[in-house]
PDB file of C-alpha atoms in Angstrom:
ATOM      1  CA  UNK O 192      95.264 114.560  92.599  1.00 65.00           C
ATOM      2  CA  UNK O 193      98.767 112.590  94.420  1.00 69.00           C
ATOM      3  CA  UNK O 194      96.223 112.391  97.902  1.00 72.00           C
ATOM      4  CA  UNK O 195      93.993 110.283  96.053  1.00 72.00           C
ATOM      5  CA  UNK O 196      96.161 108.041  94.436  1.00 70.00           C
ATOM      6  CA  UNK O 197      98.652 107.794  97.620  1.00 73.00           C
ATOM      7  CA  UNK O 198      95.415 107.255 100.157  1.00 73.00           C
ATOM      8  CA  UNK O 199      94.168 103.803  98.452  1.00 71.00           C
ATOM      9  CA  UNK O 200      90.525 104.749  99.497  1.00 72.00           C
ATOM     10  CA  UNK O 201      89.211 104.649  96.186  1.00 74.00           C
ATOM     11  CA  UNK O 202      89.515 101.290  93.764  1.00 75.00           C
ATOM     12  CA  UNK O 203      89.721 100.625  89.940  1.00 81.00           C
ATOM     13  CA  UNK O 204      88.711 103.872  88.041  1.00 81.00           C
ATOM     14  CA  UNK O 205      86.986 106.112  90.386  1.00 83.00           C
ATOM     15  CA  UNK O 206      90.865 106.508  91.531  1.00 82.00           C
ATOM     16  CA  UNK O 207      92.419 107.987  88.525  1.00 86.00           C
ATOM     17  CA  UNK O 208      89.331 110.775  87.468  1.00 88.00           C
ATOM     18  CA  UNK O 209      91.208 113.758  89.479  1.00 88.00           C
ATOM     19  CA  UNK O 210      94.616 112.589  87.931  1.00 88.00           C
ATOM     20  CA  UNK O 211      92.915 112.279  84.078  1.00 90.00           C
ATOM     21  CA  UNK O 212      91.183 116.583  84.675  1.00 92.00           C
ATOM     22  CA  UNK O 213      94.161 117.485  85.598  1.00 90.00           C
ATOM     23  CA  UNK O 214      96.410 115.905  82.131  1.00 91.00           C
ATOM     24  CA  UNK O 215      93.613 116.614  80.319  1.00 92.00           C
ATOM     25  CA  UNK O 216      93.383 120.488  81.260  1.00 92.00           C
ATOM     26  CA  UNK O 217      96.889 120.587  79.836  1.00 93.00           C
ATOM     27  CA  UNK O 218      96.846 118.012  77.252  1.00 93.00           C
ATOM     28  CA  UNK O 219      93.303 118.580  75.975  1.00 91.00           C
ATOM     29  CA  UNK O 220      91.701 121.454  77.164  1.00 91.00           C
ATOM     30  CA  UNK O 221      94.310 124.334  76.329  1.00 91.00           C
ATOM     31  CA  UNK O 222      95.206 122.693  72.428  1.00 91.00           C
ATOM     32  CA  UNK O 223      91.890 122.715  71.953  1.00 93.00           C
ATOM     33  CA  UNK O 224      90.761 126.429  72.727  1.00 92.00           C
ATOM     34  CA  UNK O 225      93.383 127.303  70.012  1.00 93.00           C
ATOM     35  CA  UNK O 226      92.181 124.799  67.239  1.00 90.00           C
ATOM     36  CA  UNK O 227      88.997 126.984  66.279  1.00 91.00           C
ATOM     37  CA  UNK O 228      85.268 126.582  67.097  1.00 93.00           C
ATOM     38  CA  UNK O 229      84.582 123.047  66.549  1.00 94.00           C
ATOM     39  CA  UNK O 230      87.666 121.791  68.334  1.00 93.00           C
ATOM     40  CA  UNK O 231      86.999 123.902  71.003  1.00 93.00           C
ATOM     41  CA  UNK O 232      83.325 122.895  72.419  1.00 95.00           C
ATOM     42  CA  UNK O 233      85.057 118.712  71.532  1.00 94.00           C
ATOM     43  CA  UNK O 234      87.954 120.186  73.994  1.00 94.00           C
ATOM     44  CA  UNK O 235      85.580 121.266  76.659  1.00 94.00           C
ATOM     45  CA  UNK O 236      82.783 118.189  76.104  1.00 95.00           C
ATOM     46  CA  UNK O 237      85.521 115.679  77.153  1.00 94.00           C
ATOM     47  CA  UNK O 238      86.422 118.036  80.214  1.00 94.00           C
ATOM     48  CA  UNK O 239      83.524 117.963  81.214  1.00 95.00           C
ATOM     49  CA  UNK O 240      82.956 114.398  80.829  1.00 95.00           C
ATOM     50  CA  UNK O 241      86.030 113.754  83.325  1.00 94.00           C
ATOM     51  CA  UNK O 242      84.104 115.851  85.353  1.00 95.00           C
ATOM     52  CA  UNK O 243      81.003 113.921  85.056  1.00 95.00           C
ATOM     53  CA  UNK O 244      83.156 110.536  86.402  1.00 93.00           C
ATOM     54  CA  UNK O 245      84.367 112.620  89.019  1.00 92.00           C
ATOM     55  CA  UNK O 246      81.401 113.184  90.694  1.00 93.00           C
ATOM     56  CA  UNK O 247      79.897 109.805  89.884  1.00 92.00           C
ATOM     57  CA  UNK O 248      83.049 108.772  91.721  1.00 87.00           C
ATOM     58  CA  UNK O 249      82.338 110.587  94.816  1.00 86.00           C
ATOM     59  CA  UNK O 250      78.380 109.357  94.099  1.00 88.00           C
ATOM     60  CA  UNK O 251      79.319 106.036  94.753  1.00 85.00           C
ATOM     61  CA  UNK O 252      81.720 106.853  97.261  1.00 79.00           C
ATOM     62  CA  UNK O 253      79.352 108.696  99.148  1.00 80.00           C
ATOM     63  CA  UNK O 254      77.070 105.313  99.383  1.00 82.00           C
ATOM     64  CA  UNK O 255      79.884 102.795 100.033  1.00 76.00           C
ATOM     65  CA  UNK O 256      82.445 104.588 101.885  1.00 67.00           C
ATOM     66  CA  UNK O 257      85.403 102.619 102.852  1.00 63.00           C
ATOM     67  CA  UNK O 258      85.679 102.364 106.492  1.00 60.00           C
ATOM     68  CA  UNK O 259      90.009 102.045 107.722  1.00 55.00           C
ATOM     69  CA  UNK O 260      91.358 100.384 110.591  1.00 50.00           C
ATOM     70  CA  UNK O 261      93.315 103.013 112.782  1.00 47.00           C
ATOM     71  CA  UNK O 262      95.995 104.915 110.786  1.00 50.00           C
ATOM     72  CA  UNK O 263      99.477 103.575 111.137  1.00 52.00           C
ATOM     73  CA  UNK O 264     100.654 106.369 113.332  1.00 53.00           C
ATOM     74  CA  UNK O 265      98.166 105.151 115.519  1.00 48.00           C
ATOM     75  CA  UNK O 266      98.578 101.485 115.489  1.00 47.00           C
ATOM     76  CA  UNK O 267     103.232 102.419 116.307  1.00 51.00           C
ATOM     77  CA  UNK O 268     101.937 104.721 119.230  1.00 51.00           C
ATOM     78  CA  UNK O 269     100.148 101.569 120.734  1.00 50.00           C
ATOM     79  CA  UNK O 270     102.673  98.951 120.189  1.00 53.00           C
ATOM     80  CA  UNK O 271     105.140 102.120 121.408  1.00 54.00           C
ATOM     81  CA  UNK O 272     102.926 102.204 124.568  1.00 55.00           C
ATOM     82  CA  UNK O 273     102.589  98.193 125.348  1.00 52.00           C
TER      83      UNK O 273
END
């Protein structure tokens, strides 16, 4: 979760999907399991919709990969040698 946010490779709503899944696991899914049959099914459905959003994010990213320049460390190493 933290790696996706810190790397800044994904933009917009796709960047927040792993974090939303992590929060929903504890804030929605776990309490929902104790809420009865209908509430538990709704909690599971919401959780699965978040995984659908993650899958869609991965699909979009595979079609349009973000190209990055050299990592900062490599650029710093080039500056030191020149």
